[in-house]
Amino acid sequence: MIPFNVPPCVGDEIQYVSQAIKKHRISGDGEFTKRCNKWFEDNTACAKALLTTSCTHATEMAAILAEIKPGDEVIMPAYTFVSTADAFVLRGATPVFVDIRPDTMNIDEQLIERAITDKTKAIVPVHYAGVACEMDTIMDIAKRHNLFVIEDAAQAVKSSYKGQSLGAIGDFGCYSFHETKNYSMGEGGAILIKDKSYIERAEIIREKGTNRSKFYRGEIDKYTWVDAGSSYLPSEMNAAYLYAQLERADEIYDDRMKSWNKYYKTLTPLKEKGLLDLPFVPEECVHNAHMFYIKLKDIEERTSLISCLKERGIGAVFHYIPLHTAPAGKRYGRFDGEDRFTTKESERLLRLPMYYGLKEDDIEIICNNIEDYFNK
Ligand SMILES: *Cc1c(COP(=O)(O)O)cnc(C)c1O
């Protein structure tokens, strides 16, 4: 059996989690959370990083910080996870879906401007598979129209665009540490804040609308309810698990990149024969090997390859059903322009097993099985 995913674990997690327990300080914002926050601040250009309970929650925080209100519109691709839209729908906003580029599966930056109305408040680029959206164009549009840019960088920790870390280019960036992501704490995420003027409000929103963070720093002598907020800070036990992986982030990165490159090289002859398509990484992007996908002729071929691989014990899976075709997507959102690529390309895409510790021999087996499928 070769599973589709194995949650990352480098070995030190158990020791760090037990340290957190022994200190009798397992609620949020202890030593490990602070170390994680600092790691993101040291490794990206953000002014502040705050660990959260999920990427979904980090996006909700960004929506509150951007003061998204009922009737506002937020531009995003339909080819994404529900959380990208949900965080804004919860504030009463309308997700406006724009078609993707078939080469990267990212939002087509050329179609954003025509989707802007006087209700538009933000653009939410999603860096699919850890490959950056065309950020110069997106930042330029946002600046000219006075819009927030909230990066859904759930899959993009350690990826960059023209040397800038993803998640720290827009006003806010959201990371995920779900068990399927490159670095994990089971469930968890982080919000990255570019402009320091938003830090204090972010701390308050994350702490149930109270100024408890200021209180802990000794800046005030009692804490109180000062704003709307929720409970977005994770337990120290989860942060301890994540910190073990951040300490060895390069090792995880290199291991995944080795697997990605092995897939790419081994499957290139099939691409050359015109049997499948392989991922494209634009020159200005450094990706993080979050995902390895192939694209087949159509949904029928994909379905039959999935079941063929399943019979041989290989976990290959498809990905997002475009949000504008989902019941909630129809109710809450709208698609601007024509769906030329979103549905078509999403139906062709197949994700192959990819995780820290995936064996080279297993990649060989997977690729041989794909080749067998085309030969039969
Ligand atoms: C994983 C993922 C999310 C959600 O992350 P959680 O931490 O599970 O909330 C959001 N957007 C994208 C693009 C993702 O891949």
Coordinates of C-alpha atoms and ligand atoms in Angstrom, one line a residue:
M1 CA 0.0 0.0 0.0
I2 CA 1.2 3.5 -0.9
P3 CA -1.1 6.0 0.9
F4 CA -1.9 9.4 -0.6
N5 CA -0.8 11.2 2.5
V6 CA 1.1 10.6 5.7
P7 CA 1.1 13.5 8.2
P8 CA 4.7 14.8 8.7
C9 CA 6.5 13.7 11.9
V10 CA 10.3 14.3 12.3
G11 CA 10.7 12.6 15.7
D12 CA 11.1 15.5 18.1
E13 CA 7.4 16.2 18.3
I14 CA 6.7 13.9 21.2
Q15 CA 9.5 15.4 23.3
Y16 CA 8.3 19.0 22.7
V17 CA 4.7 18.1 23.4
S18 CA 5.6 16.5 26.7
Q19 CA 7.7 19.5 27.5
A20 CA 4.7 21.7 27.1
I21 CA 2.7 19.4 29.3
K22 CA 5.3 19.3 32.0
K23 CA 5.4 23.1 32.2
H24 CA 1.7 23.1 33.1
R25 CA 1.1 25.6 30.4
I26 CA -0.9 24.0 27.6
S27 CA -3.2 26.8 26.7
G28 CA -2.4 29.3 24.0
D29 CA 0.6 31.7 23.5
G30 CA 3.2 29.9 25.6
E31 CA 6.9 29.4 24.7
F32 CA 6.3 27.1 21.6
T33 CA 3.7 29.4 20.1
K34 CA 6.1 32.3 20.5
R35 CA 8.9 30.4 18.9
C36 CA 6.6 29.4 15.9
N37 CA 5.5 33.0 15.5
K38 CA 9.1 34.2 15.5
W39 CA 10.1 31.5 13.0
F40 CA 7.6 32.9 10.5
E41 CA 8.7 36.5 11.2
D42 CA 12.4 35.5 10.7
N43 CA 11.7 33.6 7.5
T44 CA 9.3 36.0 5.8
A45 CA 9.0 39.7 5.4
C46 CA 5.9 40.0 7.6
A47 CA 5.7 42.5 10.5
K48 CA 3.9 39.9 12.7
A49 CA 2.9 36.3 12.5
L50 CA 0.3 34.8 14.8
L51 CA -0.4 31.1 15.1
T52 CA -4.1 30.3 14.8
T53 CA -6.4 27.3 15.1
S54 CA -6.6 26.8 11.3
C55 CA -6.0 28.5 8.0
T56 CA -9.8 28.9 7.8
H57 CA -9.6 30.9 11.1
A58 CA -6.6 32.9 9.9
T59 CA -8.7 33.9 6.8
E60 CA -11.7 34.8 9.0
M61 CA -9.3 37.1 11.0
A62 CA -8.1 38.7 7.8
A63 CA -11.7 39.3 6.7
I64 CA -12.5 41.0 10.1
L65 CA -9.3 43.1 9.9
A66 CA -10.2 44.1 6.4
E67 CA -13.6 45.1 7.7
I68 CA -15.5 43.0 5.1
K69 CA -19.2 43.8 5.5
P70 CA -22.5 42.5 4.1
G71 CA -22.8 43.4 0.5
D72 CA -19.1 43.6 -0.1
E73 CA -17.5 41.6 -2.9
V74 CA -14.3 39.6 -2.7
I75 CA -12.5 38.3 -5.9
M76 CA -11.1 34.8 -5.8
P77 CA -10.7 31.7 -8.0
A78 CA -13.5 29.0 -7.9
Y79 CA -10.8 26.4 -8.0
T80 CA -10.0 26.4 -4.3
F81 CA -10.9 25.0 -0.9
V82 CA -14.3 26.1 0.6
S83 CA -12.5 28.1 3.4
T84 CA -11.3 30.7 0.9
A85 CA -14.9 31.7 0.3
D86 CA -16.4 30.7 3.6
A87 CA -14.4 33.2 5.7
F88 CA -15.9 36.0 3.7
V89 CA -19.4 34.5 3.4
L90 CA -19.5 34.5 7.2
R91 CA -19.1 38.3 7.1
G92 CA -22.0 38.6 4.6
A93 CA -19.8 39.2 1.5
T94 CA -20.3 37.8 -1.9
P95 CA -17.4 35.7 -3.4
V96 CA -16.9 36.7 -7.0
F97 CA -15.2 33.8 -8.8
V98 CA -12.8 34.4 -11.7
D99 CA -11.4 31.8 -14.1
I100 CA -8.0 30.1 -13.6
R101 CA -5.0 29.9 -15.8
P102 CA -4.7 26.3 -17.1
D103 CA -0.9 26.3 -16.7
T104 CA -0.6 26.9 -12.9
M105 CA -4.3 26.4 -11.9
N106 CA -4.1 29.8 -10.2
I107 CA -6.4 32.8 -10.6
D108 CA -6.0 34.4 -14.1
E109 CA -4.6 37.8 -13.1
Q110 CA -5.7 39.2 -16.5
L111 CA -9.4 38.6 -15.6
I112 CA -9.4 40.3 -12.2
E113 CA -9.8 43.9 -13.2
R114 CA -13.0 43.3 -15.2
A115 CA -14.6 41.6 -12.2
I116 CA -14.1 44.7 -10.0
T117 CA -17.2 46.7 -9.1
D118 CA -17.8 49.5 -6.6
K119 CA -18.5 46.8 -4.0
T120 CA -15.2 45.0 -4.4
K121 CA -13.1 45.1 -1.2
A122 CA -10.4 42.5 -1.6
I123 CA -8.6 40.1 -3.9
V124 CA -7.8 36.6 -2.5
P125 CA -5.1 34.9 -4.6
V126 CA -4.7 31.2 -3.8
H127 CA -1.2 29.8 -4.4
Y128 CA -2.2 26.4 -5.7
A129 CA 0.3 23.6 -5.0
G130 CA 2.6 26.2 -3.5
V131 CA 3.2 27.9 -6.8
A132 CA 2.7 31.6 -6.7
C133 CA 0.0 33.6 -8.4
E134 CA 1.2 36.5 -10.6
M135 CA 1.7 38.8 -7.6
D136 CA 3.1 41.9 -9.3
T137 CA 0.0 42.2 -11.5
I138 CA -2.3 41.5 -8.6
M139 CA -0.6 43.9 -6.2
D140 CA -0.7 46.6 -8.9
I141 CA -4.4 46.1 -9.5
A142 CA -5.1 46.2 -5.8
K143 CA -3.2 49.4 -5.4
R144 CA -4.9 51.2 -8.2
H145 CA -8.4 50.2 -7.0
N146 CA -7.6 50.5 -3.2
L147 CA -8.3 46.8 -2.5
F148 CA -6.9 44.5 0.2
V149 CA -4.9 41.5 -0.9
I150 CA -5.4 38.5 1.3
E151 CA -3.2 35.6 0.3
D152 CA -4.5 32.1 0.8
A153 CA -1.1 30.7 1.2
A154 CA -2.4 27.5 2.9
Q155 CA -0.2 25.4 0.7
A156 CA 2.7 27.8 0.3
V157 CA 4.9 27.8 3.4
K158 CA 8.5 28.3 2.1
S159 CA 7.4 29.2 -1.4
S160 CA 8.4 32.5 -3.0
Y161 CA 7.7 34.8 -5.9
K162 CA 10.6 36.9 -7.1
G163 CA 12.4 36.3 -3.8
Q164 CA 9.4 37.3 -1.6
S165 CA 7.9 34.7 0.7
L166 CA 4.3 33.8 -0.2
G167 CA 1.9 34.9 2.6
A168 CA 4.0 38.1 3.2
I169 CA 3.3 39.9 -0.1
G170 CA -0.3 40.9 0.4
D171 CA -1.8 42.8 3.4
F172 CA -2.5 39.5 5.1
G173 CA -1.4 35.9 4.4
C174 CA -2.9 32.7 5.7
Y175 CA -1.0 29.5 6.3
S176 CA -2.4 26.0 7.1
F177 CA -0.8 23.3 9.3
H178 CA -3.5 20.8 8.7
E179 CA -2.2 17.2 8.6
T180 CA -2.1 17.2 4.8
K181 CA 0.2 20.3 4.5
N182 CA 4.0 20.3 4.4
Y183 CA 4.4 21.4 8.0
S184 CA 1.7 20.3 10.4
M185 CA 0.2 20.6 13.9
G186 CA -2.8 18.3 13.2
E187 CA -5.1 21.3 12.9
G188 CA -3.7 24.8 12.9
G189 CA -2.7 27.8 10.9
A190 CA -1.2 31.3 11.0
I191 CA -2.0 34.8 9.9
L192 CA 0.9 36.9 8.6
I193 CA 0.4 40.7 8.9
K194 CA 2.4 43.0 6.6
D195 CA 1.6 46.4 8.1
K196 CA 2.3 46.7 11.8
S197 CA -0.7 49.0 12.4
Y198 CA -2.9 45.9 12.2
I199 CA -1.1 43.9 14.9
E200 CA -2.9 45.2 18.0
R201 CA -6.4 44.7 16.5
A202 CA -5.3 41.2 15.3
E203 CA -4.2 40.2 18.8
I204 CA -7.5 41.4 20.2
I205 CA -9.7 39.6 17.6
R206 CA -7.7 36.4 18.2
E207 CA -8.3 36.6 22.0
K208 CA -12.1 36.8 22.0
G209 CA -12.1 40.6 21.5
T210 CA -10.1 41.2 24.7
N211 CA -6.8 42.9 25.2
R212 CA -5.3 40.0 27.1
S213 CA -2.1 39.9 25.0
K214 CA -1.3 43.5 26.2
F215 CA -2.1 42.3 29.8
Y216 CA 0.4 39.4 29.5
R217 CA 3.1 41.8 28.3
G218 CA 2.5 43.9 31.4
E219 CA 1.3 46.9 29.3
I220 CA -2.0 47.2 31.2
D221 CA -2.9 45.9 34.7
K222 CA -6.2 44.2 33.8
Y223 CA -7.7 43.0 30.7
T224 CA -11.2 43.6 29.3
W225 CA -13.5 43.3 26.3
V226 CA -12.6 45.9 23.8
D227 CA -13.7 44.7 20.3
A228 CA -15.5 41.9 18.5
G229 CA -13.5 38.7 18.3
S230 CA -13.4 35.0 18.6
S231 CA -11.1 32.2 19.9
Y232 CA -8.4 31.8 17.3
L233 CA -5.4 30.7 19.4
P234 CA -4.2 27.1 19.4
S235 CA -3.1 25.0 22.3
E236 CA 0.6 24.9 23.2
M237 CA 0.6 21.2 22.6
N238 CA -0.2 21.7 18.9
A239 CA 2.4 24.5 18.7
A240 CA 5.0 22.2 20.2
Y241 CA 4.3 19.6 17.5
L242 CA 4.7 22.2 14.8
Y243 CA 7.8 23.7 16.2
A244 CA 9.7 20.4 16.0
Q245 CA 9.0 20.5 12.2
L246 CA 9.9 24.2 11.7
E247 CA 13.3 23.5 13.3
R248 CA 13.8 20.9 10.5
A249 CA 11.9 22.8 7.8
D250 CA 14.8 22.5 5.3
E251 CA 15.0 18.7 5.7
I252 CA 11.3 18.4 5.1
Y253 CA 11.5 20.8 2.1
D254 CA 14.5 18.9 0.6
D255 CA 12.8 15.5 1.0
R256 CA 9.6 16.7 -0.7
M257 CA 11.5 18.4 -3.5
K258 CA 13.5 15.2 -4.2
S259 CA 10.2 13.3 -4.6
W260 CA 8.7 16.0 -6.8
N261 CA 11.8 16.0 -9.1
K262 CA 11.8 12.3 -9.2
Y263 CA 8.1 12.2 -10.3
Y264 CA 8.8 15.0 -12.9
K265 CA 11.7 13.2 -14.4
T266 CA 10.2 9.7 -14.5
L267 CA 6.9 11.0 -16.0
T268 CA 8.5 13.3 -18.6
P269 CA 8.6 10.5 -21.3
L270 CA 4.8 10.1 -21.0
K271 CA 4.4 13.9 -21.3
E272 CA 6.6 13.8 -24.4
K273 CA 4.3 11.2 -25.9
G274 CA 1.3 13.5 -25.3
L275 CA -0.3 11.1 -22.8
L276 CA -0.4 13.5 -19.8
D277 CA 0.5 17.0 -18.7
L278 CA 2.9 17.8 -15.8
P279 CA 2.9 20.8 -13.4
F280 CA 4.3 24.1 -14.6
V281 CA 6.3 26.4 -12.4
P282 CA 6.9 29.9 -13.8
E283 CA 10.5 31.1 -13.7
E284 CA 9.9 33.8 -11.0
C285 CA 8.4 31.2 -8.6
V286 CA 10.2 28.9 -6.2
H287 CA 7.7 26.3 -5.1
N288 CA 7.7 24.0 -2.1
A289 CA 6.8 20.6 -3.6
H290 CA 3.4 20.7 -1.8
M291 CA 1.8 18.6 -4.4
F292 CA 2.5 16.5 -7.4
Y293 CA -0.3 16.3 -9.9
I294 CA -0.7 15.1 -13.4
K295 CA -3.4 16.1 -15.9
L296 CA -5.2 13.4 -18.0
K297 CA -7.3 13.8 -21.2
D298 CA -10.6 14.2 -19.4
I299 CA -12.6 13.1 -16.3
E300 CA -13.3 9.6 -17.7
E301 CA -9.6 8.9 -18.1
R302 CA -8.9 10.3 -14.7
T303 CA -11.6 8.1 -13.0
S304 CA -10.3 5.0 -14.7
L305 CA -6.7 5.7 -13.7
I306 CA -7.7 6.4 -10.1
S307 CA -9.5 3.0 -9.9
C308 CA -6.6 1.3 -11.7
L309 CA -4.1 2.7 -9.2
K310 CA -6.4 1.9 -6.3
E311 CA -6.6 -1.7 -7.3
R312 CA -2.8 -1.8 -7.0
G313 CA -2.8 -0.2 -3.6
I314 CA -1.9 3.4 -4.6
G315 CA -3.8 6.3 -3.2
A316 CA -4.3 8.9 -5.9
V317 CA -7.0 11.5 -5.6
F318 CA -8.7 14.3 -7.4
H319 CA -9.0 17.7 -5.9
Y320 CA -11.5 20.7 -5.7
I321 CA -14.9 20.6 -7.2
P322 CA -15.1 24.3 -8.4
L323 CA -17.0 26.3 -5.8
H324 CA -19.4 28.0 -8.2
T325 CA -20.9 24.6 -9.0
A326 CA -21.4 23.7 -5.4
P327 CA -24.8 24.4 -3.7
A328 CA -23.4 27.0 -1.3
G329 CA -21.3 28.5 -4.1
K330 CA -24.4 29.0 -6.2
R331 CA -26.3 30.5 -3.2
Y332 CA -23.6 32.9 -2.0
G333 CA -21.3 33.6 -4.9
R334 CA -21.2 34.4 -8.6
F335 CA -18.8 33.6 -11.4
D336 CA -17.6 36.6 -13.4
G337 CA -17.0 36.0 -17.1
E338 CA -16.7 32.6 -18.7
D339 CA -15.7 29.3 -17.1
R340 CA -13.2 28.3 -19.8
F341 CA -10.7 26.4 -17.7
T342 CA -11.9 26.1 -14.1
T343 CA -14.2 23.1 -14.6
K344 CA -12.3 21.5 -17.5
E345 CA -8.9 21.6 -15.9
S346 CA -10.1 20.6 -12.5
E347 CA -11.7 17.5 -14.0
R348 CA -8.4 16.4 -15.6
L349 CA -6.2 16.8 -12.5
L350 CA -5.0 13.9 -10.4
R351 CA -2.9 14.2 -7.3
L352 CA -0.3 11.5 -6.7
P353 CA 1.0 10.4 -3.3
M354 CA 3.2 13.1 -1.8
Y355 CA 4.5 13.3 1.8
Y356 CA 7.7 13.7 3.9
G357 CA 9.4 10.3 3.8
L358 CA 7.9 9.0 0.5
K359 CA 10.3 6.4 -0.8
E360 CA 12.0 6.7 -4.1
D361 CA 11.2 3.1 -4.9
D362 CA 7.5 3.8 -4.2
I363 CA 7.6 6.7 -6.7
E364 CA 9.1 4.3 -9.2
I365 CA 6.2 1.8 -8.6
I366 CA 3.6 4.6 -9.0
C367 CA 5.1 5.8 -12.2
N368 CA 5.4 2.3 -13.6
N369 CA 1.8 1.7 -12.9
I370 CA 0.8 4.9 -14.7
E371 CA 2.9 3.8 -17.7
D372 CA 1.2 0.3 -17.6
Y373 CA -2.2 2.0 -17.6
F374 CA -1.4 3.8 -20.9
N375 CA 0.2 0.6 -22.4
K376 CA -2.8 -1.6 -21.8
Ligands
LIG1 C1 -5.8 23.4 3.4 C2 -6.4 24.6 2.8 C3 -7.2 25.5 3.5 C4 -7.7 25.2 4.9 O1 -6.8 25.0 5.8 P1 -7.3 24.6 7.3 O2 -6.0 24.8 8.1 O3 -7.7 23.2 7.3 O4 -8.4 25.5 7.7 C5 -7.6 26.7 2.9 N1 -7.2 26.9 1.6 C6 -6.4 26.1 0.9 C7 -6.0 26.5 -0.5 C8 -6.0 24.9 1.5 O5 -5.2 24.1 0.8

